[in-house]
mmCIF file of C-alpha atoms in Angstrom:
data_model
loop_
_atom_site.group_PDB
_atom_site.id
_atom_site.type_symbol
_atom_site.label_atom_id
_atom_site.label_comp_id
_atom_site.label_asym_id
_atom_site.label_seq_id
_atom_site.Cartn_x
_atom_site.Cartn_y
_atom_site.Cartn_z
ATOM 1 C CA MET A 30 87.914 34.544 -28.350
ATOM 2 C CA SER A 31 86.380 33.810 -24.937
ATOM 3 C CA SER A 32 83.170 35.597 -25.889
ATOM 4 C CA ASN A 33 82.810 33.582 -29.107
ATOM 5 C CA TRP A 34 83.302 30.340 -27.186
ATOM 6 C CA VAL A 35 80.558 31.266 -24.717
ATOM 7 C CA GLN A 36 78.170 32.277 -27.508
ATOM 8 C CA THR A 37 78.627 28.849 -29.085
ATOM 9 C CA ALA A 38 78.610 26.837 -25.845
ATOM 10 C CA ILE A 39 75.331 28.231 -24.493
ATOM 11 C CA PRO A 40 73.085 27.171 -27.412
ATOM 12 C CA ILE A 41 74.825 23.777 -27.558
ATOM 13 C CA ALA A 42 74.179 23.203 -23.828
ATOM 14 C CA ALA A 43 70.585 24.392 -24.181
ATOM 15 C CA TYR A 44 69.934 22.086 -27.138
ATOM 16 C CA CYS A 45 71.546 19.155 -25.319
ATOM 17 C CA ALA A 46 69.339 19.635 -22.243
ATOM 18 C CA SER A 47 66.141 20.081 -24.275
ATOM 19 C CA SER A 48 66.955 17.074 -26.488
ATOM 20 C CA ILE A 49 67.472 14.755 -23.508
ATOM 21 C CA THR A 50 64.263 15.987 -21.869
ATOM 22 C CA MET A 51 62.311 15.555 -25.093
ATOM 23 C CA THR A 52 63.560 11.995 -25.655
ATOM 24 C CA LEU A 53 62.701 10.880 -22.111
ATOM 25 C CA VAL A 54 59.254 12.527 -22.136
ATOM 26 C CA ASN A 55 58.396 11.077 -25.549
ATOM 27 C CA LYS A 56 59.472 7.623 -24.384
ATOM 28 C CA LEU A 57 57.176 7.924 -21.348
ATOM 29 C CA VAL A 58 54.181 9.159 -23.334
ATOM 30 C CA LEU A 59 54.560 6.655 -26.177
ATOM 31 C CA SER A 60 55.284 3.499 -24.211
ATOM 32 C CA GLY A 61 54.041 4.126 -20.677
ATOM 33 C CA PHE A 62 50.313 4.213 -21.382
ATOM 34 C CA GLN A 63 47.643 2.033 -22.950
ATOM 35 C CA PHE A 64 47.389 4.052 -26.181
ATOM 36 C CA HIS A 65 50.349 5.184 -28.293
ATOM 37 C CA MET A 66 49.024 8.353 -29.919
ATOM 38 C CA VAL A 67 52.014 9.633 -31.890
ATOM 39 C CA PHE A 68 50.182 12.141 -34.080
ATOM 40 C CA PHE A 69 48.139 13.394 -31.127
ATOM 41 C CA MET A 70 51.335 13.907 -29.130
ATOM 42 C CA LEU A 71 52.908 15.812 -32.030
ATOM 43 C CA ALA A 72 49.762 17.963 -32.340
ATOM 44 C CA VAL A 73 49.936 18.790 -28.624
ATOM 45 C CA GLN A 74 53.603 19.669 -28.976
ATOM 46 C CA ALA A 75 52.981 21.927 -31.989
ATOM 47 C CA PHE A 76 50.011 23.605 -30.293
ATOM 48 C CA GLY A 77 51.995 24.057 -27.070
ATOM 49 C CA SER A 78 54.906 25.659 -28.918
ATOM 50 C CA VAL A 79 52.702 28.125 -30.815
ATOM 51 C CA GLY A 80 50.535 28.804 -27.764
ATOM 52 C CA LEU A 81 53.483 29.583 -25.498
ATOM 53 C CA MET A 82 54.948 31.953 -28.097
ATOM 54 C CA VAL A 83 51.683 33.842 -28.581
ATOM 55 C CA LEU A 84 51.126 34.035 -24.805
ATOM 56 C CA ALA A 85 54.650 35.323 -24.187
ATOM 57 C CA ASN A 86 54.196 37.943 -26.887
ATOM 58 C CA ARG A 87 50.829 39.065 -25.499
ATOM 59 C CA VAL A 88 52.119 39.531 -21.934
ATOM 60 C CA GLY A 89 54.936 41.751 -23.149
ATOM 61 C CA LEU A 90 57.931 39.423 -23.124
ATOM 62 C CA ASN A 91 60.592 39.914 -25.789
ATOM 63 C CA VAL A 92 59.245 37.136 -28.014
ATOM 64 C CA LYS A 93 58.844 38.420 -31.558
ATOM 65 C CA TYR A 94 58.206 36.389 -34.678
ATOM 66 C CA ARG A 95 57.389 37.029 -38.306
ATOM 67 C CA ALA A 96 53.703 36.979 -39.194
ATOM 68 C CA MET A 97 52.563 34.025 -41.299
ATOM 69 C CA ASN A 98 52.625 34.912 -44.988
ATOM 70 C CA MET A 99 52.200 32.907 -48.192
ATOM 71 C CA ALA A 100 55.673 33.518 -49.627
ATOM 72 C CA ASP A 101 57.591 32.365 -46.535
ATOM 73 C CA ALA A 102 55.098 29.548 -45.898
ATOM 74 C CA LYS A 103 55.688 28.094 -49.372
ATOM 75 C CA THR A 104 59.460 28.262 -48.922
ATOM 76 C CA TRP A 105 59.414 26.829 -45.401
ATOM 77 C CA PHE A 106 56.710 24.176 -45.841
ATOM 78 C CA PRO A 107 59.126 21.441 -47.099
ATOM 79 C CA VAL A 108 61.304 22.068 -44.019
ATOM 80 C CA ALA A 109 58.267 21.768 -41.751
ATOM 81 C CA CYS A 110 57.265 18.526 -43.476
ATOM 82 C CA SER A 111 60.758 17.081 -43.062
ATOM 83 C CA GLN A 112 60.587 17.984 -39.363
ATOM 84 C CA ALA A 113 57.208 16.248 -39.130
ATOM 85 C CA LEU A 114 58.667 13.083 -40.695
ATOM 86 C CA MET A 115 61.658 13.215 -38.339
ATOM 87 C CA LEU A 116 59.461 13.603 -35.244
ATOM 88 C CA TYR A 117 56.965 10.938 -36.328
ATOM 89 C CA THR A 118 59.604 8.303 -37.150
ATOM 90 C CA GLY A 119 61.430 9.158 -33.914
ATOM 91 C CA GLY A 120 58.204 8.725 -31.947
ATOM 92 C CA LYS A 121 57.445 5.390 -33.607
ATOM 93 C CA SER A 122 61.015 4.251 -32.868
ATOM 94 C CA LEU A 123 60.588 5.024 -29.171
ATOM 95 C CA GLU A 124 57.481 2.828 -29.091
ATOM 96 C CA TYR A 125 59.667 -0.211 -29.821
ATOM 97 C CA LEU A 126 63.214 0.688 -28.723
ATOM 98 C CA ASN A 127 64.628 1.615 -25.334
ATOM 99 C CA VAL A 128 66.474 4.919 -24.935
ATOM 100 C CA PRO A 129 70.062 3.481 -24.954
ATOM 101 C CA LEU A 130 69.426 1.614 -28.222
ATOM 102 C CA PHE A 131 67.683 4.687 -29.653
ATOM 103 C CA THR A 132 70.852 6.671 -28.857
ATOM 104 C CA VAL A 133 73.024 4.187 -30.760
ATOM 105 C CA PHE A 134 71.039 4.770 -33.930
ATOM 106 C CA LYS A 135 70.946 8.540 -33.423
ATOM 107 C CA ASN A 136 74.732 8.535 -33.379
ATOM 108 C CA LEU A 137 74.709 6.820 -36.779
ATOM 109 C CA THR A 138 72.815 9.855 -38.075
ATOM 110 C CA ILE A 139 75.999 11.881 -37.584
ATOM 111 C CA ILE A 140 77.657 10.060 -40.473
ATOM 112 C CA ALA A 141 74.664 10.676 -42.749
ATOM 113 C CA VAL A 142 74.709 14.386 -41.871
ATOM 114 C CA ALA A 143 78.451 14.666 -42.473
ATOM 115 C CA TYR A 144 78.172 13.204 -45.967
ATOM 116 C CA GLY A 145 75.034 15.265 -46.604
ATOM 117 C CA GLU A 146 77.033 18.400 -45.786
ATOM 118 C CA LYS A 147 79.760 17.202 -48.127
ATOM 119 C CA LEU A 148 77.220 16.813 -50.934
ATOM 120 C CA VAL A 149 75.239 20.031 -50.352
ATOM 121 C CA PHE A 150 77.756 22.446 -48.823
ATOM 122 C CA LYS A 151 81.008 20.892 -50.146
ATOM 123 C CA ALA A 152 82.234 20.379 -46.579
ATOM 124 C CA ALA A 153 85.188 18.058 -45.993
ATOM 125 C CA VAL A 154 84.886 14.703 -44.242
ATOM 126 C CA THR A 155 88.344 13.964 -42.886
ATOM 127 C CA PRO A 156 89.727 10.624 -41.655
ATOM 128 C CA LEU A 157 89.945 12.143 -38.165
ATOM 129 C CA MET A 158 86.236 12.999 -38.284
ATOM 130 C CA LEU A 159 85.363 9.451 -39.350
ATOM 131 C CA THR A 160 87.489 8.096 -36.515
ATOM 132 C CA SER A 161 85.636 10.337 -34.047
ATOM 133 C CA PHE A 162 82.263 9.236 -35.407
ATOM 134 C CA SER A 163 83.251 5.585 -35.146
ATOM 135 C CA LEU A 164 84.383 6.001 -31.536
ATOM 136 C CA MET A 165 81.106 7.723 -30.640
ATOM 137 C CA VAL A 166 79.051 4.932 -32.181
ATOM 138 C CA LEU A 167 81.223 2.260 -30.558
ATOM 139 C CA SER A 168 80.989 3.893 -27.125
ATOM 140 C CA SER A 169 77.182 4.127 -27.393
ATOM 141 C CA ILE A 170 77.010 0.432 -28.384
ATOM 142 C CA VAL A 171 79.145 -0.506 -25.364
ATOM 143 C CA GLY A 172 76.943 1.641 -23.113
ATOM 144 C CA ALA A 173 73.770 0.036 -24.451
ATOM 145 C CA TRP A 174 75.149 -3.522 -24.666
ATOM 146 C CA ASN A 175 72.891 -4.949 -21.946
ATOM 147 C CA ASP A 176 69.838 -3.283 -23.497
ATOM 148 C CA ILE A 177 70.381 -4.386 -27.102
ATOM 149 C CA SER A 178 67.561 -6.505 -28.487
ATOM 150 C CA PHE A 179 66.178 -7.147 -31.950
ATOM 151 C CA THR A 180 62.865 -5.497 -32.739
ATOM 152 C CA GLY A 181 62.090 -5.464 -36.446
ATOM 153 C CA TRP A 182 59.637 -2.574 -36.406
ATOM 154 C CA GLY A 183 61.866 -0.586 -34.083
ATOM 155 C CA TYR A 184 64.849 -0.976 -36.415
ATOM 156 C CA PHE A 185 62.674 -0.117 -39.423
ATOM 157 C CA TRP A 186 61.388 3.129 -37.909
ATOM 158 C CA MET A 187 64.808 4.044 -36.534
ATOM 159 C CA THR A 188 66.442 3.604 -39.953
ATOM 160 C CA LEU A 189 63.858 5.950 -41.447
ATOM 161 C CA ASN A 190 64.454 8.361 -38.579
ATOM 162 C CA CYS A 191 68.193 8.496 -39.315
ATOM 163 C CA PHE A 192 67.554 9.552 -42.919
ATOM 164 C CA THR A 193 64.719 11.979 -42.105
ATOM 165 C CA SER A 194 66.780 13.574 -39.319
ATOM 166 C CA ALA A 195 69.748 14.130 -41.637
ATOM 167 C CA THR A 196 67.441 15.534 -44.328
ATOM 168 C CA PHE A 197 65.786 17.927 -41.877
ATOM 169 C CA VAL A 198 69.041 19.262 -40.437
ATOM 170 C CA ILE A 199 70.681 19.907 -43.804
ATOM 171 C CA HIS A 200 67.527 21.266 -45.439
ATOM 172 C CA MET A 201 66.820 23.649 -42.542
ATOM 173 C CA ARG A 202 70.374 24.981 -42.555
ATOM 174 C CA LYS A 203 70.093 25.687 -46.276
ATOM 175 C CA VAL A 204 66.638 27.300 -46.282
ATOM 176 C CA ILE A 205 67.009 29.287 -43.051
ATOM 177 C CA LYS A 206 69.544 31.524 -44.806
ATOM 178 C CA GLN A 207 67.252 32.061 -47.795
ATOM 179 C CA VAL A 208 64.310 33.330 -45.753
ATOM 180 C CA ASN A 209 66.503 35.030 -43.112
ATOM 181 C CA PHE A 210 64.483 33.551 -40.240
ATOM 182 C CA GLN A 211 65.350 34.330 -36.644
ATOM 183 C CA ASP A 212 65.025 31.634 -33.983
ATOM 184 C CA PHE A 213 61.418 32.385 -32.955
ATOM 185 C CA ASP A 214 60.399 32.589 -36.625
ATOM 186 C CA THR A 215 61.447 28.974 -37.160
ATOM 187 C CA VAL A 216 59.524 27.839 -34.072
ATOM 188 C CA TYR A 217 56.376 29.646 -35.199
ATOM 189 C CA PHE A 218 56.413 28.523 -38.830
ATOM 190 C CA ASN A 219 57.476 24.918 -38.124
ATOM 191 C CA ASN A 220 54.726 24.291 -35.619
ATOM 192 C CA LEU A 221 51.903 26.331 -37.151
ATOM 193 C CA LEU A 222 52.391 24.743 -40.585
ATOM 194 C CA THR A 223 52.438 21.179 -39.234
ATOM 195 C CA LEU A 224 49.683 21.493 -36.592
ATOM 196 C CA PRO A 225 46.743 20.966 -39.037
ATOM 197 C CA LEU A 226 48.586 18.005 -40.579
ATOM 198 C CA TYR A 227 49.035 16.326 -37.188
ATOM 199 C CA ILE A 228 45.393 16.884 -36.221
ATOM 200 C CA VAL A 229 44.024 15.401 -39.451
ATOM 201 C CA LEU A 230 46.359 12.387 -39.335
ATOM 202 C CA SER A 231 45.523 11.765 -35.674
ATOM 203 C CA LEU A 232 41.781 11.794 -36.362
ATOM 204 C CA VAL A 233 42.166 9.518 -39.397
ATOM 205 C CA GLN A 234 44.854 7.085 -38.214
ATOM 206 C CA GLU A 235 44.580 6.774 -34.447
ATOM 207 C CA ASN A 236 42.087 4.836 -32.338
ATOM 208 C CA TRP A 237 40.106 7.693 -30.801
ATOM 209 C CA SER A 238 37.011 5.603 -30.102
ATOM 210 C CA GLY A 239 39.016 3.119 -28.052
ATOM 211 C CA PHE A 240 40.878 5.988 -26.359
ATOM 212 C CA VAL A 241 37.625 7.670 -25.246
ATOM 213 C CA VAL A 242 36.061 4.409 -24.048
ATOM 214 C CA TYR A 243 39.153 3.365 -22.090
ATOM 215 C CA TYR A 244 39.699 6.667 -20.315
ATOM 216 C CA SER A 245 35.982 7.184 -19.650
ATOM 217 C CA ASP A 246 36.251 4.290 -17.210
ATOM 218 C CA LYS A 247 36.802 5.691 -13.705
ATOM 219 C CA ALA A 248 39.186 2.819 -12.993
ATOM 220 C CA ASN A 249 41.627 4.435 -15.433
ATOM 221 C CA ALA A 250 41.318 7.960 -14.021
ATOM 222 C CA ASP A 251 44.797 7.924 -12.481
ATOM 223 C CA GLU A 252 46.391 6.833 -15.747
ATOM 224 C CA LEU A 253 44.473 9.560 -17.603
ATOM 225 C CA SER A 254 45.794 12.158 -15.156
ATOM 226 C CA GLN A 255 49.352 10.950 -15.721
ATOM 227 C CA PHE A 256 48.775 10.953 -19.484
ATOM 228 C CA VAL A 257 47.582 14.579 -19.413
ATOM 229 C CA GLN A 258 50.568 15.596 -17.280
ATOM 230 C CA GLY A 259 52.936 13.839 -19.671
ATOM 231 C CA MET A 260 51.346 15.590 -22.654
ATOM 232 C CA PHE A 261 51.641 18.972 -20.927
ATOM 233 C CA ILE A 262 55.330 18.464 -20.190
ATOM 234 C CA SER A 263 55.773 17.232 -23.750
ATOM 235 C CA GLY A 264 54.309 20.485 -25.113
ATOM 236 C CA VAL A 265 56.656 22.613 -23.013
ATOM 237 C CA ALA A 266 59.659 20.462 -23.974
ATOM 238 C CA ALA A 267 58.687 20.771 -27.652
ATOM 239 C CA PHE A 268 58.796 24.557 -27.412
ATOM 240 C CA ALA A 269 62.254 24.362 -25.843
ATOM 241 C CA ILE A 270 63.716 22.066 -28.493
ATOM 242 C CA SER A 271 61.977 23.947 -31.334
ATOM 243 C CA TYR A 272 63.770 27.103 -30.204
ATOM 244 C CA CYS A 273 67.113 25.497 -29.323
ATOM 245 C CA SER A 274 67.456 23.533 -32.592
ATOM 246 C CA PRO A 275 67.776 26.510 -34.976
ATOM 247 C CA TRP A 276 69.645 28.506 -32.313
ATOM 248 C CA CYS A 277 72.257 25.761 -32.069
ATOM 249 C CA LEU A 278 72.345 25.146 -35.826
ATOM 250 C CA ARG A 279 72.920 28.846 -36.461
ATOM 251 C CA THR A 280 76.096 28.834 -34.342
ATOM 252 C CA THR A 281 77.563 25.470 -35.451
ATOM 253 C CA SER A 282 77.728 23.208 -38.496
ATOM 254 C CA SER A 283 75.102 20.558 -39.275
ATOM 255 C CA THR A 284 77.580 17.827 -38.342
ATOM 256 C CA THR A 285 78.396 19.380 -34.957
ATOM 257 C CA TYR A 286 74.684 19.850 -34.308
ATOM 258 C CA SER A 287 73.947 16.195 -35.024
ATOM 259 C CA MET A 288 76.721 15.070 -32.661
ATOM 260 C CA ILE A 289 75.146 16.764 -29.640
#
């Protein structure tokens, strides 16, 4: 009994720590600098996750993952795309919303996940669960009361993020059993499949000419240094949350995962 509790508590604590770190770093990178390069940030995070895994494997650490293959890629690609939508809408939300208000909306995702589990996995949604969800949302609203403000674009992106987050969590839980992925497999496939997508969208959608001109100015050298440091930390944090997400989801339900 004690052993089972520890095996569940450790991935939950790890996911909680990596999620908080990721949210704070993303907020810094996406609102603390002149340019808000969401797709570029996501590309750096995907590249960092894959790069750290390959490096760890090459130096002899116990990091093993399934080689990319067409059959698994086809099955997993919709999951990777849903993760990309979740991360992009979350990043856009953080451009406009502060972290306390962002947390309020993330707690609303719990309800969407619970009813998604009811629809897909026939899980029960009890009155006690709804009461718990309501108290969590209410407590987050009270905590963020002084920071609440109306930002139309922020609310728009956050609403999309709630739905894409619920879709990703439920879809990943369903497909991960079909392909029998281990934790490092999900990190590798998620990030390698979405990396080309992020690069193309960044080159097409984001203001690279303005970015190069602005940071070529020596007066902005200090900001560029801070931007690079933020991106580096973001890549490391992305690897951590990419690993902890499936690890946590494997040991709990989708609803419990979304509550963390």
